[in-house]
mmCIF file of C-alpha atoms and ligand atoms in Angstrom:
data_model
loop_
_atom_site.group_PDB
_atom_site.id
_atom_site.type_symbol
_atom_site.label_atom_id
_atom_site.label_comp_id
_atom_site.label_asym_id
_atom_site.label_seq_id
_atom_site.Cartn_x
_atom_site.Cartn_y
_atom_site.Cartn_z
ATOM 1 C CA MET T 1 5.423 13.588 -25.439
ATOM 2 C CA LEU T 2 6.015 15.803 -28.496
ATOM 3 C CA THR T 3 2.876 17.409 -29.875
ATOM 4 C CA SER T 4 2.607 16.821 -33.601
ATOM 5 C CA LEU T 5 2.276 20.161 -35.336
ATOM 6 C CA LYS T 6 1.144 18.720 -38.649
ATOM 7 C CA GLY T 7 -2.017 20.508 -39.769
ATOM 8 C CA LYS T 8 -1.909 23.119 -36.998
ATOM 9 C CA VAL T 9 -2.454 26.748 -37.943
ATOM 10 C CA ALA T 10 -0.383 29.686 -36.724
ATOM 11 C CA VAL T 11 -0.591 33.434 -37.037
ATOM 12 C CA VAL T 12 2.773 35.187 -36.774
ATOM 13 C CA THR T 13 2.352 38.949 -36.437
ATOM 14 C CA GLY T 14 5.141 40.873 -38.123
ATOM 15 C CA GLY T 15 6.129 37.754 -40.021
ATOM 16 C CA SER T 16 7.435 39.625 -43.031
ATOM 17 C CA LYS T 17 11.031 39.933 -41.875
ATOM 18 C CA GLY T 18 13.571 39.401 -39.091
ATOM 19 C CA ILE T 19 12.562 37.165 -36.212
ATOM 20 C CA GLY T 20 8.949 36.841 -37.398
ATOM 21 C CA ALA T 21 10.043 35.575 -40.807
ATOM 22 C CA ALA T 22 12.324 32.967 -39.180
ATOM 23 C CA ILE T 23 9.480 31.853 -36.905
ATOM 24 C CA SER T 24 7.114 31.546 -39.868
ATOM 25 C CA LYS T 25 9.608 29.384 -41.762
ATOM 26 C CA GLU T 26 10.488 27.186 -38.791
ATOM 27 C CA LEU T 27 6.830 26.456 -37.998
ATOM 28 C CA ALA T 28 6.044 25.779 -41.660
ATOM 29 C CA LYS T 29 8.989 23.392 -41.892
ATOM 30 C CA ASN T 30 7.354 21.424 -39.097
ATOM 31 C CA GLY T 31 3.968 21.076 -40.777
ATOM 32 C CA VAL T 32 2.204 24.194 -39.487
ATOM 33 C CA LYS T 33 0.082 26.243 -41.916
ATOM 34 C CA VAL T 34 1.239 29.802 -41.351
ATOM 35 C CA VAL T 35 -0.355 33.222 -41.738
ATOM 36 C CA VAL T 36 2.510 35.625 -42.332
ATOM 37 C CA ASN T 37 1.192 38.971 -41.137
ATOM 38 C CA TYR T 38 2.772 42.217 -42.257
ATOM 39 C CA ASN T 39 2.060 45.892 -41.834
ATOM 40 C CA SER T 40 3.689 47.780 -44.693
ATOM 41 C CA ASN T 41 5.987 45.235 -46.292
ATOM 42 C CA LYS T 42 3.701 43.178 -48.542
ATOM 43 C CA GLU T 43 6.505 42.144 -50.879
ATOM 44 C CA SER T 44 8.677 40.687 -48.124
ATOM 45 C CA ALA T 45 5.706 38.814 -46.656
ATOM 46 C CA GLU T 46 4.881 37.369 -50.067
ATOM 47 C CA GLU T 47 8.517 36.391 -50.516
ATOM 48 C CA ILE T 48 8.426 34.469 -47.198
ATOM 49 C CA VAL T 49 5.232 32.727 -48.351
ATOM 50 C CA LYS T 50 6.938 31.755 -51.625
ATOM 51 C CA GLN T 51 9.946 30.348 -49.767
ATOM 52 C CA ILE T 52 7.658 28.306 -47.515
ATOM 53 C CA GLU T 53 5.666 26.981 -50.472
ATOM 54 C CA ALA T 54 8.866 26.105 -52.337
ATOM 55 C CA GLU T 55 9.749 23.803 -49.443
ATOM 56 C CA GLY T 56 6.325 22.136 -49.595
ATOM 57 C CA GLY T 57 4.703 24.124 -46.774
ATOM 58 C CA ALA T 58 1.463 26.108 -46.662
ATOM 59 C CA ALA T 59 1.257 29.844 -45.921
ATOM 60 C CA VAL T 60 -0.620 33.020 -46.807
ATOM 61 C CA ALA T 61 0.338 36.650 -46.313
ATOM 62 C CA ILE T 62 -2.253 38.881 -44.665
ATOM 63 C CA GLY T 63 -1.748 42.607 -44.158
ATOM 64 C CA ALA T 64 -3.004 44.170 -40.930
ATOM 65 C CA ASP T 65 -1.723 46.833 -38.592
ATOM 66 C CA VAL T 66 -2.293 44.925 -35.354
ATOM 67 C CA SER T 67 -2.171 48.066 -33.266
ATOM 68 C CA TYR T 68 -5.737 48.674 -34.479
ATOM 69 C CA SER T 69 -8.296 46.307 -32.993
ATOM 70 C CA GLU T 70 -10.497 46.131 -36.129
ATOM 71 C CA GLN T 71 -7.505 45.152 -38.257
ATOM 72 C CA ALA T 72 -6.362 42.564 -35.716
ATOM 73 C CA LYS T 73 -9.901 41.090 -35.689
ATOM 74 C CA ARG T 74 -9.909 40.942 -39.471
ATOM 75 C CA LEU T 75 -6.506 39.196 -39.433
ATOM 76 C CA ILE T 76 -7.846 36.484 -37.139
ATOM 77 C CA GLU T 77 -11.118 36.068 -39.091
ATOM 78 C CA GLU T 78 -9.236 35.843 -42.392
ATOM 79 C CA THR T 79 -6.986 33.186 -40.855
ATOM 80 C CA LYS T 80 -10.038 31.161 -39.902
ATOM 81 C CA GLU T 81 -11.430 31.571 -43.427
ATOM 82 C CA ALA T 82 -8.109 30.573 -45.031
ATOM 83 C CA PHE T 83 -7.279 27.544 -42.881
ATOM 84 C CA GLY T 84 -10.412 26.719 -40.836
ATOM 85 C CA GLN T 85 -8.822 26.904 -37.384
ATOM 86 C CA LEU T 86 -6.216 28.698 -35.256
ATOM 87 C CA ASP T 87 -3.899 26.890 -32.840
ATOM 88 C CA ILE T 88 -0.817 29.066 -32.378
ATOM 89 C CA LEU T 89 -0.648 32.834 -31.997
ATOM 90 C CA VAL T 90 2.824 34.348 -32.067
ATOM 91 C CA ASN T 91 2.681 38.013 -31.066
ATOM 92 C CA ASN T 92 5.920 39.179 -32.639
ATOM 93 C CA ALA T 93 5.157 42.557 -34.274
ATOM 94 C CA GLY T 94 7.255 45.296 -32.698
ATOM 95 C CA ILE T 95 8.924 48.629 -33.249
ATOM 96 C CA THR T 96 11.321 50.886 -31.396
ATOM 97 C CA ARG T 97 11.304 54.686 -31.163
ATOM 98 C CA ASP T 98 14.294 55.241 -28.875
ATOM 99 C CA ARG T 99 14.709 58.593 -27.126
ATOM 100 C CA THR T 100 15.943 59.477 -23.654
ATOM 101 C CA PHE T 101 12.922 60.173 -21.461
ATOM 102 C CA LYS T 102 13.611 63.908 -21.408
ATOM 103 C CA LYS T 103 13.158 64.031 -25.166
ATOM 104 C CA LEU T 104 10.437 61.404 -25.481
ATOM 105 C CA GLY T 105 7.266 62.926 -26.904
ATOM 106 C CA GLU T 106 3.800 61.549 -26.246
ATOM 107 C CA GLU T 107 3.443 60.307 -29.799
ATOM 108 C CA ASP T 108 6.544 58.085 -29.552
ATOM 109 C CA TRP T 109 5.371 56.829 -26.178
ATOM 110 C CA ARG T 110 1.899 55.930 -27.447
ATOM 111 C CA LYS T 111 3.010 54.461 -30.764
ATOM 112 C CA VAL T 112 5.426 52.009 -29.128
ATOM 113 C CA ILE T 113 2.861 50.976 -26.517
ATOM 114 C CA ASP T 114 0.229 50.561 -29.249
ATOM 115 C CA VAL T 115 2.361 48.415 -31.564
ATOM 116 C CA ASN T 116 4.201 46.331 -28.954
ATOM 117 C CA LEU T 117 1.597 45.927 -26.204
ATOM 118 C CA ASN T 118 -1.931 46.983 -27.190
ATOM 119 C CA SER T 119 -1.591 44.871 -30.338
ATOM 120 C CA VAL T 120 -1.250 41.806 -28.135
ATOM 121 C CA TYR T 121 -4.579 42.561 -26.468
ATOM 122 C CA ASN T 122 -6.081 43.072 -29.937
ATOM 123 C CA THR T 123 -4.902 39.789 -31.489
ATOM 124 C CA THR T 124 -5.243 37.609 -28.393
ATOM 125 C CA SER T 125 -8.776 38.720 -27.569
ATOM 126 C CA ALA T 126 -9.814 38.172 -31.177
ATOM 127 C CA ALA T 127 -8.171 34.707 -31.246
ATOM 128 C CA LEU T 128 -9.230 33.391 -27.842
ATOM 129 C CA THR T 129 -12.384 31.519 -28.896
ATOM 130 C CA TYR T 130 -10.465 29.681 -31.609
ATOM 131 C CA LEU T 131 -7.488 28.909 -29.350
ATOM 132 C CA LEU T 132 -9.870 27.388 -26.815
ATOM 133 C CA GLU T 133 -11.311 25.161 -29.549
ATOM 134 C CA SER T 134 -7.801 23.929 -30.413
ATOM 135 C CA GLU T 135 -6.217 20.926 -28.762
ATOM 136 C CA GLY T 136 -3.215 22.482 -27.059
ATOM 137 C CA GLY T 137 -3.489 26.121 -28.131
ATOM 138 C CA ARG T 138 -0.359 28.257 -27.795
ATOM 139 C CA VAL T 139 0.157 31.994 -27.265
ATOM 140 C CA ILE T 140 3.784 33.084 -27.551
ATOM 141 C CA ASN T 141 4.642 36.701 -26.912
ATOM 142 C CA ILE T 142 7.953 38.034 -28.185
ATOM 143 C CA SER T 143 9.087 40.308 -25.370
ATOM 144 C CA SER T 144 12.708 41.393 -24.957
ATOM 145 C CA ILE T 145 15.719 41.491 -22.657
ATOM 146 C CA ILE T 146 14.859 45.207 -22.453
ATOM 147 C CA GLY T 147 11.575 44.317 -20.724
ATOM 148 C CA GLN T 148 13.571 42.383 -18.127
ATOM 149 C CA ALA T 149 16.570 44.671 -17.594
ATOM 150 C CA GLY T 150 15.522 48.073 -18.966
ATOM 151 C CA GLY T 151 17.358 49.930 -21.706
ATOM 152 C CA PHE T 152 18.878 53.421 -21.974
ATOM 153 C CA GLY T 153 16.596 55.581 -24.121
ATOM 154 C CA GLN T 154 13.949 52.875 -24.145
ATOM 155 C CA THR T 155 11.360 53.721 -21.462
ATOM 156 C CA ASN T 156 8.551 53.281 -23.979
ATOM 157 C CA TYR T 157 9.834 49.977 -25.374
ATOM 158 C CA ALA T 158 10.824 48.610 -21.940
ATOM 159 C CA ALA T 159 7.385 49.457 -20.529
ATOM 160 C CA ALA T 160 5.666 47.692 -23.417
ATOM 161 C CA LYS T 161 7.899 44.619 -23.248
ATOM 162 C CA ALA T 162 7.658 44.358 -19.442
ATOM 163 C CA GLY T 163 3.888 44.733 -19.845
ATOM 164 C CA LEU T 164 3.941 41.637 -22.045
ATOM 165 C CA LEU T 165 5.596 39.632 -19.263
ATOM 166 C CA GLY T 166 2.822 40.490 -16.787
ATOM 167 C CA PHE T 167 0.157 39.845 -19.412
ATOM 168 C CA THR T 168 1.723 36.456 -20.161
ATOM 169 C CA LYS T 169 1.684 35.291 -16.552
ATOM 170 C CA SER T 170 -1.854 36.485 -15.841
ATOM 171 C CA LEU T 171 -3.359 34.970 -18.977
ATOM 172 C CA ALA T 172 -1.387 31.775 -18.363
ATOM 173 C CA LEU T 173 -3.021 31.500 -14.951
ATOM 174 C CA GLU T 174 -6.470 32.046 -16.398
ATOM 175 C CA LEU T 175 -6.036 29.515 -19.205
ATOM 176 C CA ALA T 176 -3.889 26.819 -17.590
ATOM 177 C CA ARG T 177 -6.844 24.467 -17.052
ATOM 178 C CA THR T 178 -7.908 24.695 -20.669
ATOM 179 C CA GLY T 179 -4.635 23.361 -22.106
ATOM 180 C CA VAL T 180 -3.843 26.686 -23.796
ATOM 181 C CA THR T 181 -0.329 27.728 -22.743
ATOM 182 C CA VAL T 182 0.900 31.323 -22.706
ATOM 183 C CA ASN T 183 4.620 32.110 -22.639
ATOM 184 C CA SER T 184 7.034 34.916 -23.469
ATOM 185 C CA ILE T 185 10.342 34.712 -25.250
ATOM 186 C CA CYS T 186 12.884 37.338 -24.318
ATOM 187 C CA PRO T 187 15.495 37.655 -27.056
ATOM 188 C CA GLY T 188 18.752 39.409 -26.334
ATOM 189 C CA PHE T 189 20.395 41.205 -29.254
ATOM 190 C CA ILE T 190 19.506 39.446 -32.494
ATOM 191 C CA GLU T 191 20.997 40.149 -35.886
ATOM 192 C CA THR T 192 17.958 41.798 -37.582
ATOM 193 C CA GLU T 193 17.309 45.185 -39.163
ATOM 194 C CA MET T 194 16.242 46.469 -35.733
ATOM 195 C CA VAL T 195 19.716 45.811 -34.302
ATOM 196 C CA MET T 196 21.717 46.428 -37.483
ATOM 197 C CA ALA T 197 20.218 49.956 -37.479
ATOM 198 C CA MET T 198 22.351 50.753 -34.399
ATOM 199 C CA PRO T 199 25.561 52.698 -35.138
ATOM 200 C CA GLU T 200 28.374 50.168 -35.627
ATOM 201 C CA ASN T 201 30.403 51.390 -32.623
ATOM 202 C CA VAL T 202 27.359 51.012 -30.326
ATOM 203 C CA ARG T 203 26.732 47.529 -31.724
ATOM 204 C CA GLU T 204 30.364 46.560 -31.118
ATOM 205 C CA GLN T 205 30.059 47.783 -27.530
ATOM 206 C CA VAL T 206 26.922 45.692 -27.058
ATOM 207 C CA ILE T 207 28.619 42.573 -28.443
ATOM 208 C CA SER T 208 31.608 43.050 -26.135
ATOM 209 C CA LYS T 209 29.202 42.782 -23.151
ATOM 210 C CA ILE T 210 27.465 39.600 -24.347
ATOM 211 C CA PRO T 211 29.060 36.589 -22.594
ATOM 212 C CA ALA T 212 28.707 34.542 -25.805
ATOM 213 C CA ARG T 213 30.468 37.419 -27.667
ATOM 214 C CA ARG T 214 28.080 37.447 -30.632
ATOM 215 C CA LEU T 215 24.615 38.559 -31.678
ATOM 216 C CA GLY T 216 21.917 35.922 -31.753
ATOM 217 C CA HIS T 217 20.351 34.604 -34.936
ATOM 218 C CA SER T 218 16.633 34.875 -35.705
ATOM 219 C CA GLU T 219 16.574 31.095 -36.207
ATOM 220 C CA GLU T 220 17.628 30.643 -32.575
ATOM 221 C CA ILE T 221 14.484 32.496 -31.468
ATOM 222 C CA ALA T 222 12.416 30.523 -33.975
ATOM 223 C CA ARG T 223 13.595 27.240 -32.470
ATOM 224 C CA GLY T 224 12.499 28.507 -29.038
ATOM 225 C CA VAL T 225 9.021 29.063 -30.459
ATOM 226 C CA LEU T 226 9.056 25.579 -32.009
ATOM 227 C CA TYR T 227 10.055 24.063 -28.668
ATOM 228 C CA LEU T 228 7.191 25.761 -26.828
ATOM 229 C CA CYS T 229 4.736 24.637 -29.517
ATOM 230 C CA GLN T 230 5.991 21.079 -29.802
ATOM 231 C CA ASP T 231 7.170 20.181 -26.332
ATOM 232 C CA GLY T 232 5.588 22.831 -24.133
ATOM 233 C CA ALA T 233 2.311 21.330 -22.924
ATOM 234 C CA TYR T 234 3.467 21.663 -19.293
ATOM 235 C CA ILE T 235 5.245 24.995 -19.733
ATOM 236 C CA THR T 236 3.106 28.043 -19.128
ATOM 237 C CA GLY T 237 3.536 31.562 -17.760
ATOM 238 C CA GLN T 238 7.288 31.455 -18.401
ATOM 239 C CA GLU T 239 9.923 33.782 -19.801
ATOM 240 C CA LEU T 240 12.297 31.953 -22.104
ATOM 241 C CA SER T 241 15.452 34.064 -22.337
ATOM 242 C CA ILE T 242 17.541 33.516 -25.463
ATOM 243 C CA ASN T 243 20.316 36.026 -25.044
ATOM 244 C CA GLY T 244 23.828 34.497 -25.058
ATOM 245 C CA GLY T 245 24.001 34.955 -21.268
ATOM 246 C CA LEU T 246 23.561 38.733 -21.331
ATOM 247 C CA TYR T 247 20.835 38.735 -18.665
ATOM 248 C CA MET T 248 20.534 35.919 -16.131
HETATM 249 P P1 LIG A 1 12.045 43.854 -37.589
HETATM 250 O O1 LIG A 1 13.055 43.147 -38.411
HETATM 251 O O2 LIG A 1 12.030 45.330 -37.566
HETATM 252 O O3 LIG A 1 10.583 43.310 -38.010
HETATM 253 C C1 LIG A 1 9.447 43.818 -37.381
HETATM 254 C C2 LIG A 1 8.229 43.138 -37.931
HETATM 255 O O4 LIG A 1 7.090 43.684 -37.256
HETATM 256 C C3 LIG A 1 8.044 43.422 -39.423
HETATM 257 O O5 LIG A 1 7.531 42.253 -40.032
HETATM 258 C C4 LIG A 1 6.976 44.511 -39.421
HETATM 259 O O6 LIG A 1 6.135 44.482 -40.580
HETATM 260 C C5 LIG A 1 6.156 44.118 -38.223
HETATM 261 N N1 LIG A 1 5.358 45.213 -37.714
HETATM 262 C C6 LIG A 1 5.750 46.407 -37.237
HETATM 263 N N2 LIG A 1 4.707 47.146 -36.875
HETATM 264 C C7 LIG A 1 3.592 46.394 -37.111
HETATM 265 C C8 LIG A 1 2.204 46.598 -36.942
HETATM 266 N N3 LIG A 1 1.730 47.728 -36.459
HETATM 267 N N4 LIG A 1 1.354 45.620 -37.333
HETATM 268 C C9 LIG A 1 1.831 44.458 -37.851
HETATM 269 N N5 LIG A 1 3.136 44.202 -38.022
HETATM 270 C C10 LIG A 1 4.005 45.163 -37.666
HETATM 271 O O7 LIG A 1 12.124 43.418 -36.060
HETATM 272 P P2 LIG A 1 12.765 42.122 -35.364
HETATM 273 O O8 LIG A 1 14.112 42.502 -34.909
HETATM 274 O O9 LIG A 1 12.572 40.924 -36.200
HETATM 275 O O10 LIG A 1 11.847 42.043 -34.072
HETATM 276 C C11 LIG A 1 10.740 41.175 -33.966
HETATM 277 C C12 LIG A 1 10.252 41.189 -32.517
HETATM 278 O O11 LIG A 1 11.304 40.776 -31.652
HETATM 279 C C13 LIG A 1 9.827 42.565 -32.049
HETATM 280 O O12 LIG A 1 8.721 42.461 -31.197
HETATM 281 C C14 LIG A 1 11.035 43.039 -31.261
HETATM 282 O O13 LIG A 1 10.676 43.994 -30.311
HETATM 283 C C15 LIG A 1 11.509 41.750 -30.646
HETATM 284 N N6 LIG A 1 12.916 41.766 -30.254
HETATM 285 C C16 LIG A 1 13.904 41.929 -31.180
HETATM 286 C C17 LIG A 1 15.216 41.917 -30.757
HETATM 287 C C18 LIG A 1 16.371 42.093 -31.725
HETATM 288 O O14 LIG A 1 17.503 42.112 -31.245
HETATM 289 N N7 LIG A 1 16.146 42.171 -33.025
HETATM 290 C C19 LIG A 1 15.514 41.739 -29.428
HETATM 291 C C20 LIG A 1 14.498 41.558 -28.512
HETATM 292 C C21 LIG A 1 13.188 41.566 -28.946
HETATM 293 P P3 LIG A 1 6.365 45.460 -41.840
HETATM 294 O O15 LIG A 1 7.831 45.341 -42.218
HETATM 295 O O16 LIG A 1 5.424 44.957 -42.855
HETATM 296 O O17 LIG A 1 6.031 46.841 -41.367
#
């Protein structure tokens, strides 16, 4: 049976652009009140909120660097103040600092682990009490094909994204009886700033290896999130790969 999302409340970390913005809009379109979190890009987050409101949805933008636990806690508390509850936590905020391991400094190692992995501890631990109060709480972690298959020059990012997969399964086990589901989505190469920042020749090479012969769209990831929220009561601890067949 489809879970009605009307009146549910979601936090989408890194909702100000790319995949996070698409997730925010897709959830809002389906009746979810959305907190669009951003780190530095207040204007883009406010633009996403405007777009959601223009379509009759409800959203607020809240700034917080989720790699810091106090800021993540404030984000969750401000969500509760704004909308009175929290049902869906989408841990989407992420960055890359690609370097081959030989050249990878400690700062780039730590920063990527902090933003992509430690942030998920920060937000999820702050949100847990509220998720347990929800009927059918959802935690959705945006991992990556790189966490599954590895990536050249991406030891830091791959470690963080693979860490999310282990976190997802363990928390799913712990929460299964409560009705809160915990899943990961592993996007392949999606047409966002993160991927468009690659040199064009490298991007073309990547596309030539994707069985579907194209990059994915942010909306295709957003619909995966919607599916897990709406139809995922019996799906927990899973990795949903949305990658055009690039990793099977
Ligand atoms: P993007 O366009 O670069 O957007 C990243 C988002 O994360 C922005 O909203 C950014 O906010 C936010 N963010 C970064 N650091 C943050 C922090 N410390 N605290 C809070 N928010 C922070 O990236 P994207 O391509 O949409 O990627 C979204 C997620 O999907 C990431 O986790 C990424 O690793 C994953 N992913 C992407 C791809 C892909 O092909 N694009 C593939 C696999 C996985 P500000 O702009 O305000 O700083």
